[in-house]
Amino acid sequence: MEAESKKEFWSWGKSLIVAVLVAFIVRQFLFTPVIVSGESMEPTYHDKNRVVISKISTLEHFDKIVFHAPNADEDFIKRVIGLPGDTIVMENDVLSINGKTYKETYLNSNKAALPEGQKLTQDFEVKVPEGQLFVMGDNRANSMDSRIFGSIEEDSVVGKVKFRFYPFDEIGNPK
């Protein structure tokens, strides 16, 4: 009986070790949970929201990403506005990337809250250097982003936001 108990214990032990190893590999190299901190992405994400990021996704315009902040010892969550080589122009709250105009519908509620005639985003023009990204928060009036600290290195990206899993009544991937 004792030999059988040892055999079962060893079987459970191996299974537990494999499970921990798989979880470590997935979290380290593929997906990881992140807690949103701050108001810079409101109304898309709020403080204390919990999201899952993919560490192996390719980035496109308007993707939400988590990256190591260039001016702080923390990670930020922002939206990719400019990819390497892009020319970004913001004029009268209208975004143009490489001469093409885009509607930023995710900003509609923030724009609606502004007093008549006030702009959400100040005018600017920037060329994104190779190997870098231009990022901005959705809460443009309260976001420390590339307008302040400049473009970020592509290597500083931790991952692309794929899914919000908390709060439970907002589960999914907001636009």
PDB file of C-alpha atoms in Angstrom:
ATOM      1  CA  MET A   1       0.000   0.000   0.000  1.00  0.00           C
ATOM      2  CA  GLU A   2       2.835   2.376   0.816  1.00  0.00           C
ATOM      3  CA  ALA A   3       4.402   1.917  -2.647  1.00  0.00           C
ATOM      4  CA  GLU A   4       1.075   2.744  -4.255  1.00  0.00           C
ATOM      5  CA  SER A   5       0.773   5.964  -2.174  1.00  0.00           C
ATOM      6  CA  LYS A   6       4.280   7.045  -3.198  1.00  0.00           C
ATOM      7  CA  LYS A   7       3.457   6.346  -6.830  1.00  0.00           C
ATOM      8  CA  GLU A   8       0.269   8.441  -6.641  1.00  0.00           C
ATOM      9  CA  PHE A   9       2.069  11.242  -4.777  1.00  0.00           C
ATOM     10  CA  TRP A  10       4.815  11.294  -7.438  1.00  0.00           C
ATOM     11  CA  SER A  11       2.174  11.325 -10.206  1.00  0.00           C
ATOM     12  CA  TRP A  12       0.423  14.342  -8.639  1.00  0.00           C
ATOM     13  CA  GLY A  13       3.776  16.046  -8.068  1.00  0.00           C
ATOM     14  CA  LYS A  14       4.790  15.670 -11.735  1.00  0.00           C
ATOM     15  CA  SER A  15       1.416  17.004 -12.866  1.00  0.00           C
ATOM     16  CA  LEU A  16       1.730  20.006 -10.564  1.00  0.00           C
ATOM     17  CA  ILE A  17       5.268  20.767 -11.765  1.00  0.00           C
ATOM     18  CA  VAL A  18       4.172  20.584 -15.427  1.00  0.00           C
ATOM     19  CA  ALA A  19       1.171  22.845 -14.723  1.00  0.00           C
ATOM     20  CA  VAL A  20       3.351  25.450 -12.974  1.00  0.00           C
ATOM     21  CA  LEU A  21       5.901  25.311 -15.798  1.00  0.00           C
ATOM     22  CA  VAL A  22       3.225  25.771 -18.481  1.00  0.00           C
ATOM     23  CA  ALA A  23       1.678  28.688 -16.544  1.00  0.00           C
ATOM     24  CA  PHE A  24       5.103  30.337 -16.189  1.00  0.00           C
ATOM     25  CA  ILE A  25       5.869  29.986 -19.911  1.00  0.00           C
ATOM     26  CA  VAL A  26       2.456  31.313 -20.962  1.00  0.00           C
ATOM     27  CA  ARG A  27       2.671  34.282 -18.598  1.00  0.00           C
ATOM     28  CA  GLN A  28       6.294  35.105 -19.397  1.00  0.00           C
ATOM     29  CA  PHE A  29       6.188  34.786 -23.184  1.00  0.00           C
ATOM     30  CA  LEU A  30       2.584  34.801 -24.473  1.00  0.00           C
ATOM     31  CA  PHE A  31      -0.106  36.415 -22.301  1.00  0.00           C
ATOM     32  CA  THR A  32      -0.172  38.199 -18.963  1.00  0.00           C
ATOM     33  CA  PRO A  33      -2.774  40.050 -16.867  1.00  0.00           C
ATOM     34  CA  VAL A  34      -2.316  43.770 -16.177  1.00  0.00           C
ATOM     35  CA  ILE A  35      -4.149  46.180 -13.857  1.00  0.00           C
ATOM     36  CA  VAL A  36      -4.925  49.595 -15.373  1.00  0.00           C
ATOM     37  CA  SER A  37      -3.705  52.438 -13.205  1.00  0.00           C
ATOM     38  CA  GLY A  38      -4.984  55.978 -13.651  1.00  0.00           C
ATOM     39  CA  GLU A  39      -7.443  57.905 -15.805  1.00  0.00           C
ATOM     40  CA  SER A  40      -5.501  58.448 -19.028  1.00  0.00           C
ATOM     41  CA  MET A  41      -7.503  55.906 -21.073  1.00  0.00           C
ATOM     42  CA  GLU A  42     -10.992  56.885 -19.899  1.00  0.00           C
ATOM     43  CA  PRO A  43     -13.659  56.174 -21.020  1.00  0.00           C
ATOM     44  CA  THR A  44     -12.184  53.083 -22.740  1.00  0.00           C
ATOM     45  CA  TYR A  45     -10.469  51.766 -19.591  1.00  0.00           C
ATOM     46  CA  HIS A  46     -10.864  52.964 -16.030  1.00  0.00           C
ATOM     47  CA  ASP A  47      -8.571  52.820 -13.015  1.00  0.00           C
ATOM     48  CA  LYS A  48      -8.367  49.274 -11.603  1.00  0.00           C
ATOM     49  CA  ASN A  49      -9.721  47.602 -14.781  1.00  0.00           C
ATOM     50  CA  ARG A  50      -7.996  44.292 -15.416  1.00  0.00           C
ATOM     51  CA  VAL A  51      -6.889  43.325 -18.913  1.00  0.00           C
ATOM     52  CA  VAL A  52      -4.963  40.541 -20.617  1.00  0.00           C
ATOM     53  CA  ILE A  53      -2.145  41.510 -22.959  1.00  0.00           C
ATOM     54  CA  SER A  54      -0.572  39.474 -25.734  1.00  0.00           C
ATOM     55  CA  LYS A  55       3.201  39.612 -25.942  1.00  0.00           C
ATOM     56  CA  ILE A  56       3.338  38.202 -29.481  1.00  0.00           C
ATOM     57  CA  SER A  57       0.931  40.430 -31.431  1.00  0.00           C
ATOM     58  CA  THR A  58       1.912  42.735 -34.268  1.00  0.00           C
ATOM     59  CA  LEU A  59       0.907  46.360 -33.736  1.00  0.00           C
ATOM     60  CA  GLU A  60      -1.397  48.453 -35.887  1.00  0.00           C
ATOM     61  CA  HIS A  61      -2.817  51.964 -35.661  1.00  0.00           C
ATOM     62  CA  PHE A  62      -5.238  52.436 -32.735  1.00  0.00           C
ATOM     63  CA  ASP A  63      -4.196  49.263 -30.880  1.00  0.00           C
ATOM     64  CA  LYS A  64      -4.141  49.636 -27.112  1.00  0.00           C
ATOM     65  CA  ILE A  65      -0.749  48.701 -25.664  1.00  0.00           C
ATOM     66  CA  VAL A  66       1.075  48.438 -22.368  1.00  0.00           C
ATOM     67  CA  PHE A  67       4.664  49.706 -22.383  1.00  0.00           C
ATOM     68  CA  HIS A  68       7.470  50.653 -20.024  1.00  0.00           C
ATOM     69  CA  ALA A  69       7.122  54.401 -19.473  1.00  0.00           C
ATOM     70  CA  PRO A  70      10.181  56.348 -20.612  1.00  0.00           C
ATOM     71  CA  ASN A  71       9.934  58.815 -17.722  1.00  0.00           C
ATOM     72  CA  ALA A  72       8.706  56.633 -14.837  1.00  0.00           C
ATOM     73  CA  ASP A  73       9.314  53.286 -13.160  1.00  0.00           C
ATOM     74  CA  GLU A  74       5.957  51.889 -14.201  1.00  0.00           C
ATOM     75  CA  ASP A  75       4.053  50.644 -17.217  1.00  0.00           C
ATOM     76  CA  PHE A  76       1.538  52.808 -19.088  1.00  0.00           C
ATOM     77  CA  ILE A  77      -1.458  51.835 -21.188  1.00  0.00           C
ATOM     78  CA  LYS A  78      -2.086  54.009 -24.271  1.00  0.00           C
ATOM     79  CA  ARG A  79      -3.351  53.825 -27.831  1.00  0.00           C
ATOM     80  CA  VAL A  80      -0.935  53.535 -30.780  1.00  0.00           C
ATOM     81  CA  ILE A  81      -1.523  56.536 -33.017  1.00  0.00           C
ATOM     82  CA  GLY A  82       1.662  56.511 -35.084  1.00  0.00           C
ATOM     83  CA  LEU A  83       3.845  53.686 -36.361  1.00  0.00           C
ATOM     84  CA  PRO A  84       7.485  54.098 -37.461  1.00  0.00           C
ATOM     85  CA  GLY A  85       7.795  56.551 -40.355  1.00  0.00           C
ATOM     86  CA  ASP A  86       4.249  57.968 -39.996  1.00  0.00           C
ATOM     87  CA  THR A  87       3.505  61.669 -40.141  1.00  0.00           C
ATOM     88  CA  ILE A  88       0.830  62.542 -37.583  1.00  0.00           C
ATOM     89  CA  VAL A  89      -1.133  65.776 -37.836  1.00  0.00           C
ATOM     90  CA  MET A  90      -3.767  66.894 -35.335  1.00  0.00           C
ATOM     91  CA  GLU A  91      -5.637  69.999 -36.421  1.00  0.00           C
ATOM     92  CA  ASN A  92      -8.937  71.220 -34.970  1.00  0.00           C
ATOM     93  CA  ASP A  93      -9.465  67.839 -33.248  1.00  0.00           C
ATOM     94  CA  VAL A  94      -9.117  65.984 -36.565  1.00  0.00           C
ATOM     95  CA  LEU A  95      -6.433  63.299 -36.776  1.00  0.00           C
ATOM     96  CA  SER A  96      -4.531  62.663 -40.002  1.00  0.00           C
ATOM     97  CA  ILE A  97      -1.978  59.915 -40.447  1.00  0.00           C
ATOM     98  CA  ASN A  98       0.141  60.148 -43.590  1.00  0.00           C
ATOM     99  CA  GLY A  99      -2.458  62.482 -45.131  1.00  0.00           C
ATOM    100  CA  LYS A 100      -5.464  60.225 -44.411  1.00  0.00           C
ATOM    101  CA  THR A 101      -8.102  61.546 -41.991  1.00  0.00           C
ATOM    102  CA  TYR A 102      -9.416  59.240 -39.248  1.00  0.00           C
ATOM    103  CA  LYS A 103     -12.498  59.503 -37.034  1.00  0.00           C
ATOM    104  CA  GLU A 104     -11.607  58.760 -33.441  1.00  0.00           C
ATOM    105  CA  THR A 105     -15.041  57.557 -32.344  1.00  0.00           C
ATOM    106  CA  TYR A 106     -13.629  56.347 -29.004  1.00  0.00           C
ATOM    107  CA  LEU A 107     -13.258  60.065 -28.100  1.00  0.00           C
ATOM    108  CA  ASN A 108     -16.918  60.994 -28.708  1.00  0.00           C
ATOM    109  CA  SER A 109     -18.010  61.032 -25.052  1.00  0.00           C
ATOM    110  CA  ASN A 110     -14.957  63.086 -24.018  1.00  0.00           C
ATOM    111  CA  LYS A 111     -15.610  65.587 -26.829  1.00  0.00           C
ATOM    112  CA  ALA A 112     -19.292  65.837 -25.873  1.00  0.00           C
ATOM    113  CA  ALA A 113     -18.326  66.872 -22.326  1.00  0.00           C
ATOM    114  CA  LEU A 114     -16.295  69.866 -23.554  1.00  0.00           C
ATOM    115  CA  PRO A 115     -17.607  73.426 -23.479  1.00  0.00           C
ATOM    116  CA  GLU A 116     -18.683  74.771 -26.873  1.00  0.00           C
ATOM    117  CA  GLY A 117     -15.713  75.666 -29.073  1.00  0.00           C
ATOM    118  CA  GLN A 118     -13.056  73.981 -26.909  1.00  0.00           C
ATOM    119  CA  LYS A 119     -10.728  71.364 -28.423  1.00  0.00           C
ATOM    120  CA  LEU A 120      -9.981  68.007 -26.821  1.00  0.00           C
ATOM    121  CA  THR A 121      -6.515  67.702 -28.393  1.00  0.00           C
ATOM    122  CA  GLN A 122      -4.186  70.603 -29.100  1.00  0.00           C
ATOM    123  CA  ASP A 123      -2.881  70.927 -32.666  1.00  0.00           C
ATOM    124  CA  PHE A 124       0.478  69.346 -33.467  1.00  0.00           C
ATOM    125  CA  GLU A 125       2.449  67.703 -36.247  1.00  0.00           C
ATOM    126  CA  VAL A 126       5.083  65.028 -35.733  1.00  0.00           C
ATOM    127  CA  LYS A 127       7.071  62.517 -37.773  1.00  0.00           C
ATOM    128  CA  VAL A 128       7.509  59.208 -35.952  1.00  0.00           C
ATOM    129  CA  PRO A 129      11.154  58.044 -36.033  1.00  0.00           C
ATOM    130  CA  GLU A 130      12.044  54.529 -37.194  1.00  0.00           C
ATOM    131  CA  GLY A 131      11.889  51.982 -34.389  1.00  0.00           C
ATOM    132  CA  GLN A 132       9.451  54.109 -32.391  1.00  0.00           C
ATOM    133  CA  LEU A 133       5.711  54.545 -31.788  1.00  0.00           C
ATOM    134  CA  PHE A 134       3.594  57.627 -31.096  1.00  0.00           C
ATOM    135  CA  VAL A 135       1.034  56.902 -28.370  1.00  0.00           C
ATOM    136  CA  MET A 136      -1.798  58.895 -26.791  1.00  0.00           C
ATOM    137  CA  GLY A 137      -4.335  58.280 -24.065  1.00  0.00           C
ATOM    138  CA  ASP A 138      -8.049  58.500 -24.813  1.00  0.00           C
ATOM    139  CA  ASN A 139      -8.504  61.006 -21.982  1.00  0.00           C
ATOM    140  CA  ARG A 140      -6.503  63.605 -23.916  1.00  0.00           C
ATOM    141  CA  ALA A 141      -6.920  66.336 -21.296  1.00  0.00           C
ATOM    142  CA  ASN A 142      -5.422  64.109 -18.590  1.00  0.00           C
ATOM    143  CA  SER A 143      -2.883  61.855 -20.275  1.00  0.00           C
ATOM    144  CA  MET A 144       0.884  61.792 -20.049  1.00  0.00           C
ATOM    145  CA  ASP A 145       1.728  60.477 -23.504  1.00  0.00           C
ATOM    146  CA  SER A 146       3.913  61.048 -26.575  1.00  0.00           C
ATOM    147  CA  ARG A 147       2.816  64.668 -26.731  1.00  0.00           C
ATOM    148  CA  ILE A 148       4.775  65.129 -23.479  1.00  0.00           C
ATOM    149  CA  PHE A 149       7.578  62.547 -23.470  1.00  0.00           C
ATOM    150  CA  GLY A 150       7.928  61.970 -27.219  1.00  0.00           C
ATOM    151  CA  SER A 151       7.731  58.752 -29.182  1.00  0.00           C
ATOM    152  CA  ILE A 152       8.457  55.496 -27.385  1.00  0.00           C
ATOM    153  CA  GLU A 153      10.847  52.747 -28.410  1.00  0.00           C
ATOM    154  CA  GLU A 154       9.142  49.719 -29.964  1.00  0.00           C
ATOM    155  CA  ASP A 155      11.269  47.589 -27.622  1.00  0.00           C
ATOM    156  CA  SER A 156       9.526  49.163 -24.609  1.00  0.00           C
ATOM    157  CA  VAL A 157       6.184  47.565 -25.544  1.00  0.00           C
ATOM    158  CA  VAL A 158       5.157  44.854 -23.091  1.00  0.00           C
ATOM    159  CA  GLY A 159       2.138  43.767 -25.116  1.00  0.00           C
ATOM    160  CA  LYS A 160      -1.101  44.534 -26.917  1.00  0.00           C
ATOM    161  CA  VAL A 161      -4.340  44.624 -24.924  1.00  0.00           C
ATOM    162  CA  LYS A 162      -6.532  41.744 -26.053  1.00  0.00           C
ATOM    163  CA  PHE A 163      -9.287  41.445 -23.474  1.00  0.00           C
ATOM    164  CA  ARG A 164     -10.753  43.134 -20.387  1.00  0.00           C
ATOM    165  CA  PHE A 165     -11.835  40.616 -17.738  1.00  0.00           C
ATOM    166  CA  TYR A 166     -12.725  42.960 -14.867  1.00  0.00           C
ATOM    167  CA  PRO A 167     -15.100  44.568 -13.987  1.00  0.00           C
ATOM    168  CA  PHE A 168     -17.328  41.655 -14.899  1.00  0.00           C
ATOM    169  CA  ASP A 169     -20.082  43.851 -16.370  1.00  0.00           C
ATOM    170  CA  GLU A 170     -17.567  45.236 -18.909  1.00  0.00           C
ATOM    171  CA  ILE A 171     -15.895  41.995 -20.017  1.00  0.00           C
ATOM    172  CA  GLY A 172     -14.672  42.096 -23.616  1.00  0.00           C
ATOM    173  CA  ASN A 173     -12.489  44.235 -25.850  1.00  0.00           C
ATOM    174  CA  PRO A 174     -13.719  47.837 -26.161  1.00  0.00           C
ATOM    175  CA  LYS A 175     -12.965  49.757 -29.323  1.00  0.00           C
TER     176      LYS A 175
END
